[in-house]
Amino acid sequence: MTDWKREGGCRCGQVRFKVSAAPLVTMACHCTGCQKMSSSAFSLSAAIPAEGFEVTQGEPVIGGLHGASRHYFCPHCMSWMFTRPEGMDWFVNLRSPLLDDTSGMTPFIETWTSEKLPFAQTGAPHSYEALPPIEAYEGLMKEYGAWTAK
Ligand SMILES: [Zn+2]
Ligand SMILES: [Zn+2]
């Protein structure tokens, strides 16, 4: 898990980023907001410690609801790239399909299954009707670390 280094970028390549810290957890979100933002059945993401994430090229712009959680997009191709969630500055929720190397990005938890499309399956070992309770996160991250080490 040390020396976890990957790069990635948007659809057109104008915005590029570098990741230098292993994901805390990988996720699929079935909420209707993610369905709309990704124009798909669910969104995929990896929670990256904020200090291990850096935009190396281009200037992402705010999109989505322009609310307290900041959703960043490429200004040219409009790819949804990452989110800085409200009140949780310690991690960046990176859209994992934007990594150049997407190996190991299998979702470990899926959220908002109460809003999921009937056919949508992610294979995530942990499912939540909404979000996991706050007190579950620490255990989930530990378990994720053991899961990815296999
Ligand atoms: Zn782009
Ligand atoms: Zn969502």
mmCIF file with all atom_site columns, C-alpha atoms and ligand atoms in Angstrom:
data_model
loop_
_atom_site.group_PDB
_atom_site.id
_atom_site.type_symbol
_atom_site.label_atom_id
_atom_site.label_alt_id
_atom_site.label_comp_id
_atom_site.label_asym_id
_atom_site.label_entity_id
_atom_site.label_seq_id
_atom_site.pdbx_PDB_ins_code
_atom_site.Cartn_x
_atom_site.Cartn_y
_atom_site.Cartn_z
_atom_site.occupancy
_atom_site.B_iso_or_equiv
_atom_site.pdbx_formal_charge
_atom_site.auth_seq_id
_atom_site.auth_comp_id
_atom_site.auth_asym_id
_atom_site.auth_atom_id
_atom_site.pdbx_PDB_model_num
ATOM   1   C  CA . MET A 1 1   ? 0.000   0.000  0.000   1.00 0.00 ? 1   MET A CA 1
ATOM   2   C  CA . THR A 1 2   ? 3.007   2.297  0.302   1.00 0.00 ? 2   THR A CA 1
ATOM   3   C  CA . ASP A 1 3   ? 4.251   3.956  -2.875  1.00 0.00 ? 3   ASP A CA 1
ATOM   4   C  CA . TRP A 1 4   ? 0.815   3.930  -4.455  1.00 0.00 ? 4   TRP A CA 1
ATOM   5   C  CA . LYS A 1 5   ? 1.328   6.204  -7.464  1.00 0.00 ? 5   LYS A CA 1
ATOM   6   C  CA . ARG A 1 6   ? -1.006  6.723  -10.371 1.00 0.00 ? 6   ARG A CA 1
ATOM   7   C  CA . GLU A 1 7   ? -1.900  9.418  -12.857 1.00 0.00 ? 7   GLU A CA 1
ATOM   8   C  CA . GLY A 1 8   ? -5.057  10.172 -14.728 1.00 0.00 ? 8   GLY A CA 1
ATOM   9   C  CA . GLY A 1 9   ? -7.009  12.764 -16.645 1.00 0.00 ? 9   GLY A CA 1
ATOM   10  C  CA . CYS A 1 10  ? -10.265 13.819 -18.204 1.00 0.00 ? 10  CYS A CA 1
ATOM   11  C  CA . ARG A 1 11  ? -11.690 12.660 -21.537 1.00 0.00 ? 11  ARG A CA 1
ATOM   12  C  CA . CYS A 1 12  ? -9.839  15.310 -23.584 1.00 0.00 ? 12  CYS A CA 1
ATOM   13  C  CA . GLY A 1 13  ? -6.594  15.309 -21.592 1.00 0.00 ? 13  GLY A CA 1
ATOM   14  C  CA . GLN A 1 14  ? -6.503  19.060 -20.766 1.00 0.00 ? 14  GLN A CA 1
ATOM   15  C  CA . VAL A 1 15  ? -6.784  18.361 -17.037 1.00 0.00 ? 15  VAL A CA 1
ATOM   16  C  CA . ARG A 1 16  ? -4.338  15.844 -15.580 1.00 0.00 ? 16  ARG A CA 1
ATOM   17  C  CA . PHE A 1 17  ? -3.760  14.767 -11.992 1.00 0.00 ? 17  PHE A CA 1
ATOM   18  C  CA . LYS A 1 18  ? -1.372  12.737 -9.902  1.00 0.00 ? 18  LYS A CA 1
ATOM   19  C  CA . VAL A 1 19  ? -2.223  10.431 -7.000  1.00 0.00 ? 19  VAL A CA 1
ATOM   20  C  CA . SER A 1 20  ? 0.506   9.583  -4.498  1.00 0.00 ? 20  SER A CA 1
ATOM   21  C  CA . ALA A 1 21  ? -1.481  7.967  -1.667  1.00 0.00 ? 21  ALA A CA 1
ATOM   22  C  CA . ALA A 1 22  ? -3.418  4.721  -1.671  1.00 0.00 ? 22  ALA A CA 1
ATOM   23  C  CA . PRO A 1 23  ? -7.225  5.014  -1.710  1.00 0.00 ? 23  PRO A CA 1
ATOM   24  C  CA . LEU A 1 24  ? -8.883  4.853  1.719   1.00 0.00 ? 24  LEU A CA 1
ATOM   25  C  CA . VAL A 1 25  ? -11.831 3.046  0.171   1.00 0.00 ? 25  VAL A CA 1
ATOM   26  C  CA . THR A 1 26  ? -13.426 2.540  -3.251  1.00 0.00 ? 26  THR A CA 1
ATOM   27  C  CA . MET A 1 27  ? -17.103 3.213  -3.798  1.00 0.00 ? 27  MET A CA 1
ATOM   28  C  CA . ALA A 1 28  ? -20.054 2.993  -6.135  1.00 0.00 ? 28  ALA A CA 1
ATOM   29  C  CA . CYS A 1 29  ? -22.923 5.420  -5.543  1.00 0.00 ? 29  CYS A CA 1
ATOM   30  C  CA . HIS A 1 30  ? -26.423 4.689  -6.816  1.00 0.00 ? 30  HIS A CA 1
ATOM   31  C  CA . CYS A 1 31  ? -28.001 8.004  -5.751  1.00 0.00 ? 31  CYS A CA 1
ATOM   32  C  CA . THR A 1 32  ? -30.086 9.789  -8.368  1.00 0.00 ? 32  THR A CA 1
ATOM   33  C  CA . GLY A 1 33  ? -27.667 12.756 -8.233  1.00 0.00 ? 33  GLY A CA 1
ATOM   34  C  CA . CYS A 1 34  ? -24.787 10.496 -9.278  1.00 0.00 ? 34  CYS A CA 1
ATOM   35  C  CA . GLN A 1 35  ? -26.985 8.860  -11.910 1.00 0.00 ? 35  GLN A CA 1
ATOM   36  C  CA . LYS A 1 36  ? -27.586 12.283 -13.459 1.00 0.00 ? 36  LYS A CA 1
ATOM   37  C  CA . MET A 1 37  ? -24.018 13.592 -13.071 1.00 0.00 ? 37  MET A CA 1
ATOM   38  C  CA . SER A 1 38  ? -22.497 10.462 -14.591 1.00 0.00 ? 38  SER A CA 1
ATOM   39  C  CA . SER A 1 39  ? -25.366 9.879  -17.084 1.00 0.00 ? 39  SER A CA 1
ATOM   40  C  CA . SER A 1 40  ? -25.103 6.271  -16.005 1.00 0.00 ? 40  SER A CA 1
ATOM   41  C  CA . ALA A 1 41  ? -26.452 3.699  -13.544 1.00 0.00 ? 41  ALA A CA 1
ATOM   42  C  CA . PHE A 1 42  ? -24.022 4.652  -10.765 1.00 0.00 ? 42  PHE A CA 1
ATOM   43  C  CA . SER A 1 43  ? -20.843 6.617  -10.156 1.00 0.00 ? 43  SER A CA 1
ATOM   44  C  CA . LEU A 1 44  ? -17.491 5.080  -9.222  1.00 0.00 ? 44  LEU A CA 1
ATOM   45  C  CA . SER A 1 45  ? -14.978 6.746  -6.960  1.00 0.00 ? 45  SER A CA 1
ATOM   46  C  CA . ALA A 1 46  ? -11.921 6.283  -4.780  1.00 0.00 ? 46  ALA A CA 1
ATOM   47  C  CA . ALA A 1 47  ? -11.458 8.291  -1.576  1.00 0.00 ? 47  ALA A CA 1
ATOM   48  C  CA . ILE A 1 48  ? -7.916  9.672  -1.790  1.00 0.00 ? 48  ILE A CA 1
ATOM   49  C  CA . PRO A 1 49  ? -6.239  11.402 1.207   1.00 0.00 ? 49  PRO A CA 1
ATOM   50  C  CA . ALA A 1 50  ? -6.236  15.099 0.237   1.00 0.00 ? 50  ALA A CA 1
ATOM   51  C  CA . GLU A 1 51  ? -2.441  15.432 0.588   1.00 0.00 ? 51  GLU A CA 1
ATOM   52  C  CA . GLY A 1 52  ? -1.992  12.595 -1.914  1.00 0.00 ? 52  GLY A CA 1
ATOM   53  C  CA . PHE A 1 53  ? -3.939  14.265 -4.715  1.00 0.00 ? 53  PHE A CA 1
ATOM   54  C  CA . GLU A 1 54  ? -2.652  16.986 -7.034  1.00 0.00 ? 54  GLU A CA 1
ATOM   55  C  CA . VAL A 1 55  ? -3.895  18.549 -10.269 1.00 0.00 ? 55  VAL A CA 1
ATOM   56  C  CA . THR A 1 56  ? -0.799  18.718 -12.462 1.00 0.00 ? 56  THR A CA 1
ATOM   57  C  CA . GLN A 1 57  ? -2.225  20.290 -15.623 1.00 0.00 ? 57  GLN A CA 1
ATOM   58  C  CA . GLY A 1 58  ? -5.263  22.432 -16.489 1.00 0.00 ? 58  GLY A CA 1
ATOM   59  C  CA . GLU A 1 59  ? -7.787  24.266 -14.341 1.00 0.00 ? 59  GLU A CA 1
ATOM   60  C  CA . PRO A 1 60  ? -10.807 22.242 -13.280 1.00 0.00 ? 60  PRO A CA 1
ATOM   61  C  CA . VAL A 1 61  ? -14.022 24.229 -12.766 1.00 0.00 ? 61  VAL A CA 1
ATOM   62  C  CA . ILE A 1 62  ? -16.956 23.793 -10.390 1.00 0.00 ? 62  ILE A CA 1
ATOM   63  C  CA . GLY A 1 63  ? -20.006 22.016 -11.804 1.00 0.00 ? 63  GLY A CA 1
ATOM   64  C  CA . GLY A 1 64  ? -22.921 19.946 -10.596 1.00 0.00 ? 64  GLY A CA 1
ATOM   65  C  CA . LEU A 1 65  ? -25.157 21.694 -8.063  1.00 0.00 ? 65  LEU A CA 1
ATOM   66  C  CA . HIS A 1 66  ? -22.553 24.397 -7.224  1.00 0.00 ? 66  HIS A CA 1
ATOM   67  C  CA . GLY A 1 67  ? -23.397 23.703 -3.581  1.00 0.00 ? 67  GLY A CA 1
ATOM   68  C  CA . ALA A 1 68  ? -21.342 23.141 -0.444  1.00 0.00 ? 68  ALA A CA 1
ATOM   69  C  CA . SER A 1 69  ? -19.755 19.979 -1.851  1.00 0.00 ? 69  SER A CA 1
ATOM   70  C  CA . ARG A 1 70  ? -17.540 21.096 -4.707  1.00 0.00 ? 70  ARG A CA 1
ATOM   71  C  CA . HIS A 1 71  ? -17.724 18.960 -7.848  1.00 0.00 ? 71  HIS A CA 1
ATOM   72  C  CA . TYR A 1 72  ? -14.819 19.630 -10.229 1.00 0.00 ? 72  TYR A CA 1
ATOM   73  C  CA . PHE A 1 73  ? -15.064 19.226 -13.995 1.00 0.00 ? 73  PHE A CA 1
ATOM   74  C  CA . CYS A 1 74  ? -12.755 19.710 -16.970 1.00 0.00 ? 74  CYS A CA 1
ATOM   75  C  CA . PRO A 1 75  ? -13.621 23.134 -18.484 1.00 0.00 ? 75  PRO A CA 1
ATOM   76  C  CA . HIS A 1 76  ? -13.288 21.774 -22.022 1.00 0.00 ? 76  HIS A CA 1
ATOM   77  C  CA . CYS A 1 77  ? -14.669 18.215 -22.210 1.00 0.00 ? 77  CYS A CA 1
ATOM   78  C  CA . MET A 1 78  ? -16.807 18.621 -19.067 1.00 0.00 ? 78  MET A CA 1
ATOM   79  C  CA . SER A 1 79  ? -15.793 15.287 -17.556 1.00 0.00 ? 79  SER A CA 1
ATOM   80  C  CA . TRP A 1 80  ? -16.754 15.025 -13.883 1.00 0.00 ? 80  TRP A CA 1
ATOM   81  C  CA . MET A 1 81  ? -13.365 14.512 -12.250 1.00 0.00 ? 81  MET A CA 1
ATOM   82  C  CA . PHE A 1 82  ? -13.435 14.757 -8.474  1.00 0.00 ? 82  PHE A CA 1
ATOM   83  C  CA . THR A 1 83  ? -15.400 16.084 -5.522  1.00 0.00 ? 83  THR A CA 1
ATOM   84  C  CA . ARG A 1 84  ? -14.287 17.884 -2.390  1.00 0.00 ? 84  ARG A CA 1
ATOM   85  C  CA . PRO A 1 85  ? -17.136 16.895 -0.049  1.00 0.00 ? 85  PRO A CA 1
ATOM   86  C  CA . GLU A 1 86  ? -18.632 19.430 2.347   1.00 0.00 ? 86  GLU A CA 1
ATOM   87  C  CA . GLY A 1 87  ? -16.907 19.391 5.747   1.00 0.00 ? 87  GLY A CA 1
ATOM   88  C  CA . MET A 1 88  ? -14.522 16.559 4.841   1.00 0.00 ? 88  MET A CA 1
ATOM   89  C  CA . ASP A 1 89  ? -11.381 18.364 3.672   1.00 0.00 ? 89  ASP A CA 1
ATOM   90  C  CA . TRP A 1 90  ? -9.165  15.398 4.501   1.00 0.00 ? 90  TRP A CA 1
ATOM   91  C  CA . PHE A 1 91  ? -10.096 13.448 1.380   1.00 0.00 ? 91  PHE A CA 1
ATOM   92  C  CA . VAL A 1 92  ? -10.882 13.954 -2.284  1.00 0.00 ? 92  VAL A CA 1
ATOM   93  C  CA . ASN A 1 93  ? -13.477 11.736 -3.907  1.00 0.00 ? 93  ASN A CA 1
ATOM   94  C  CA . LEU A 1 94  ? -11.806 10.961 -7.214  1.00 0.00 ? 94  LEU A CA 1
ATOM   95  C  CA . ARG A 1 95  ? -13.799 9.494  -10.128 1.00 0.00 ? 95  ARG A CA 1
ATOM   96  C  CA . SER A 1 96  ? -11.811 6.289  -10.400 1.00 0.00 ? 96  SER A CA 1
ATOM   97  C  CA . PRO A 1 97  ? -12.490 5.602  -14.132 1.00 0.00 ? 97  PRO A CA 1
ATOM   98  C  CA . LEU A 1 98  ? -10.314 8.667  -14.895 1.00 0.00 ? 98  LEU A CA 1
ATOM   99  C  CA . LEU A 1 99  ? -7.166  6.887  -13.705 1.00 0.00 ? 99  LEU A CA 1
ATOM   100 C  CA . ASP A 1 100 ? -4.904  5.759  -16.548 1.00 0.00 ? 100 ASP A CA 1
ATOM   101 C  CA . ASP A 1 101 ? -4.602  2.447  -14.720 1.00 0.00 ? 101 ASP A CA 1
ATOM   102 C  CA . THR A 1 102 ? -7.982  1.438  -13.283 1.00 0.00 ? 102 THR A CA 1
ATOM   103 C  CA . SER A 1 103 ? -6.821  -1.928 -11.945 1.00 0.00 ? 103 SER A CA 1
ATOM   104 C  CA . GLY A 1 104 ? -8.049  -2.683 -8.430  1.00 0.00 ? 104 GLY A CA 1
ATOM   105 C  CA . MET A 1 105 ? -10.792 -0.053 -8.566  1.00 0.00 ? 105 MET A CA 1
ATOM   106 C  CA . THR A 1 106 ? -13.516 -2.615 -7.799  1.00 0.00 ? 106 THR A CA 1
ATOM   107 C  CA . PRO A 1 107 ? -15.986 -0.869 -5.477  1.00 0.00 ? 107 PRO A CA 1
ATOM   108 C  CA . PHE A 1 108 ? -15.698 -2.002 -1.848  1.00 0.00 ? 108 PHE A CA 1
ATOM   109 C  CA . ILE A 1 109 ? -18.861 -0.257 -0.680  1.00 0.00 ? 109 ILE A CA 1
ATOM   110 C  CA . GLU A 1 110 ? -21.979 0.790  -2.557  1.00 0.00 ? 110 GLU A CA 1
ATOM   111 C  CA . THR A 1 111 ? -24.209 3.566  -1.283  1.00 0.00 ? 111 THR A CA 1
ATOM   112 C  CA . TRP A 1 112 ? -27.803 4.711  -1.827  1.00 0.00 ? 112 TRP A CA 1
ATOM   113 C  CA . THR A 1 113 ? -29.085 1.334  -3.018  1.00 0.00 ? 113 THR A CA 1
ATOM   114 C  CA . SER A 1 114 ? -32.554 2.680  -2.049  1.00 0.00 ? 114 SER A CA 1
ATOM   115 C  CA . GLU A 1 115 ? -32.348 4.789  -5.233  1.00 0.00 ? 115 GLU A CA 1
ATOM   116 C  CA . LYS A 1 116 ? -30.627 2.273  -7.491  1.00 0.00 ? 116 LYS A CA 1
ATOM   117 C  CA . LEU A 1 117 ? -31.843 1.258  -10.920 1.00 0.00 ? 117 LEU A CA 1
ATOM   118 C  CA . PRO A 1 118 ? -33.365 -2.237 -10.754 1.00 0.00 ? 118 PRO A CA 1
ATOM   119 C  CA . PHE A 1 119 ? -30.750 -3.866 -13.016 1.00 0.00 ? 119 PHE A CA 1
ATOM   120 C  CA . ALA A 1 120 ? -27.668 -2.156 -11.538 1.00 0.00 ? 120 ALA A CA 1
ATOM   121 C  CA . GLN A 1 121 ? -25.153 -4.517 -9.929  1.00 0.00 ? 121 GLN A CA 1
ATOM   122 C  CA . THR A 1 122 ? -21.714 -3.474 -8.701  1.00 0.00 ? 122 THR A CA 1
ATOM   123 C  CA . GLY A 1 123 ? -20.502 -6.585 -6.838  1.00 0.00 ? 123 GLY A CA 1
ATOM   124 C  CA . ALA A 1 124 ? -19.436 -4.437 -3.855  1.00 0.00 ? 124 ALA A CA 1
ATOM   125 C  CA . PRO A 1 125 ? -19.150 -6.570 -0.690  1.00 0.00 ? 125 PRO A CA 1
ATOM   126 C  CA . HIS A 1 126 ? -20.827 -3.873 1.467   1.00 0.00 ? 126 HIS A CA 1
ATOM   127 C  CA . SER A 1 127 ? -24.181 -2.322 0.528   1.00 0.00 ? 127 SER A CA 1
ATOM   128 C  CA . TYR A 1 128 ? -25.946 0.585  2.202   1.00 0.00 ? 128 TYR A CA 1
ATOM   129 C  CA . GLU A 1 129 ? -29.456 1.872  1.560   1.00 0.00 ? 129 GLU A CA 1
ATOM   130 C  CA . ALA A 1 130 ? -28.093 5.373  2.129   1.00 0.00 ? 130 ALA A CA 1
ATOM   131 C  CA . LEU A 1 131 ? -24.620 6.180  3.511   1.00 0.00 ? 131 LEU A CA 1
ATOM   132 C  CA . PRO A 1 132 ? -22.720 4.026  6.032   1.00 0.00 ? 132 PRO A CA 1
ATOM   133 C  CA . PRO A 1 133 ? -23.151 5.318  9.608   1.00 0.00 ? 133 PRO A CA 1
ATOM   134 C  CA . ILE A 1 134 ? -20.243 7.642  10.550  1.00 0.00 ? 134 ILE A CA 1
ATOM   135 C  CA . GLU A 1 135 ? -18.954 5.157  13.142  1.00 0.00 ? 135 GLU A CA 1
ATOM   136 C  CA . ALA A 1 136 ? -18.626 2.451  10.464  1.00 0.00 ? 136 ALA A CA 1
ATOM   137 C  CA . TYR A 1 137 ? -16.039 4.301  8.346   1.00 0.00 ? 137 TYR A CA 1
ATOM   138 C  CA . GLU A 1 138 ? -12.960 3.494  10.400  1.00 0.00 ? 138 GLU A CA 1
ATOM   139 C  CA . GLY A 1 139 ? -13.707 -0.233 10.363  1.00 0.00 ? 139 GLY A CA 1
ATOM   140 C  CA . LEU A 1 140 ? -14.566 -0.144 6.657   1.00 0.00 ? 140 LEU A CA 1
ATOM   141 C  CA . MET A 1 141 ? -11.256 1.539  5.784   1.00 0.00 ? 141 MET A CA 1
ATOM   142 C  CA . LYS A 1 142 ? -9.312  -1.017 7.805   1.00 0.00 ? 142 LYS A CA 1
ATOM   143 C  CA . GLU A 1 143 ? -11.191 -3.849 6.163   1.00 0.00 ? 143 GLU A CA 1
ATOM   144 C  CA . TYR A 1 144 ? -10.649 -2.282 2.733   1.00 0.00 ? 144 TYR A CA 1
ATOM   145 C  CA . GLY A 1 145 ? -6.895  -2.188 3.373   1.00 0.00 ? 145 GLY A CA 1
ATOM   146 C  CA . ALA A 1 146 ? -6.899  -5.904 4.193   1.00 0.00 ? 146 ALA A CA 1
ATOM   147 C  CA . TRP A 1 147 ? -9.150  -6.627 1.198   1.00 0.00 ? 147 TRP A CA 1
ATOM   148 C  CA . THR A 1 148 ? -6.833  -4.878 -1.291  1.00 0.00 ? 148 THR A CA 1
ATOM   149 C  CA . ALA A 1 149 ? -3.712  -6.467 0.242   1.00 0.00 ? 149 ALA A CA 1
ATOM   150 C  CA . LYS A 1 150 ? -4.979  -9.921 -0.740  1.00 0.00 ? 150 LYS A CA 1
HETATM 151 ZN ZN . ZN  B 2 .   ? -11.131 17.473 -20.605 1.00 0.00 ? 1   ZN  B ZN 1
HETATM 152 ZN ZN . ZN  B 2 .   ? -24.214 9.592  -5.295  1.00 0.00 ? 2   ZN  B ZN 1
#
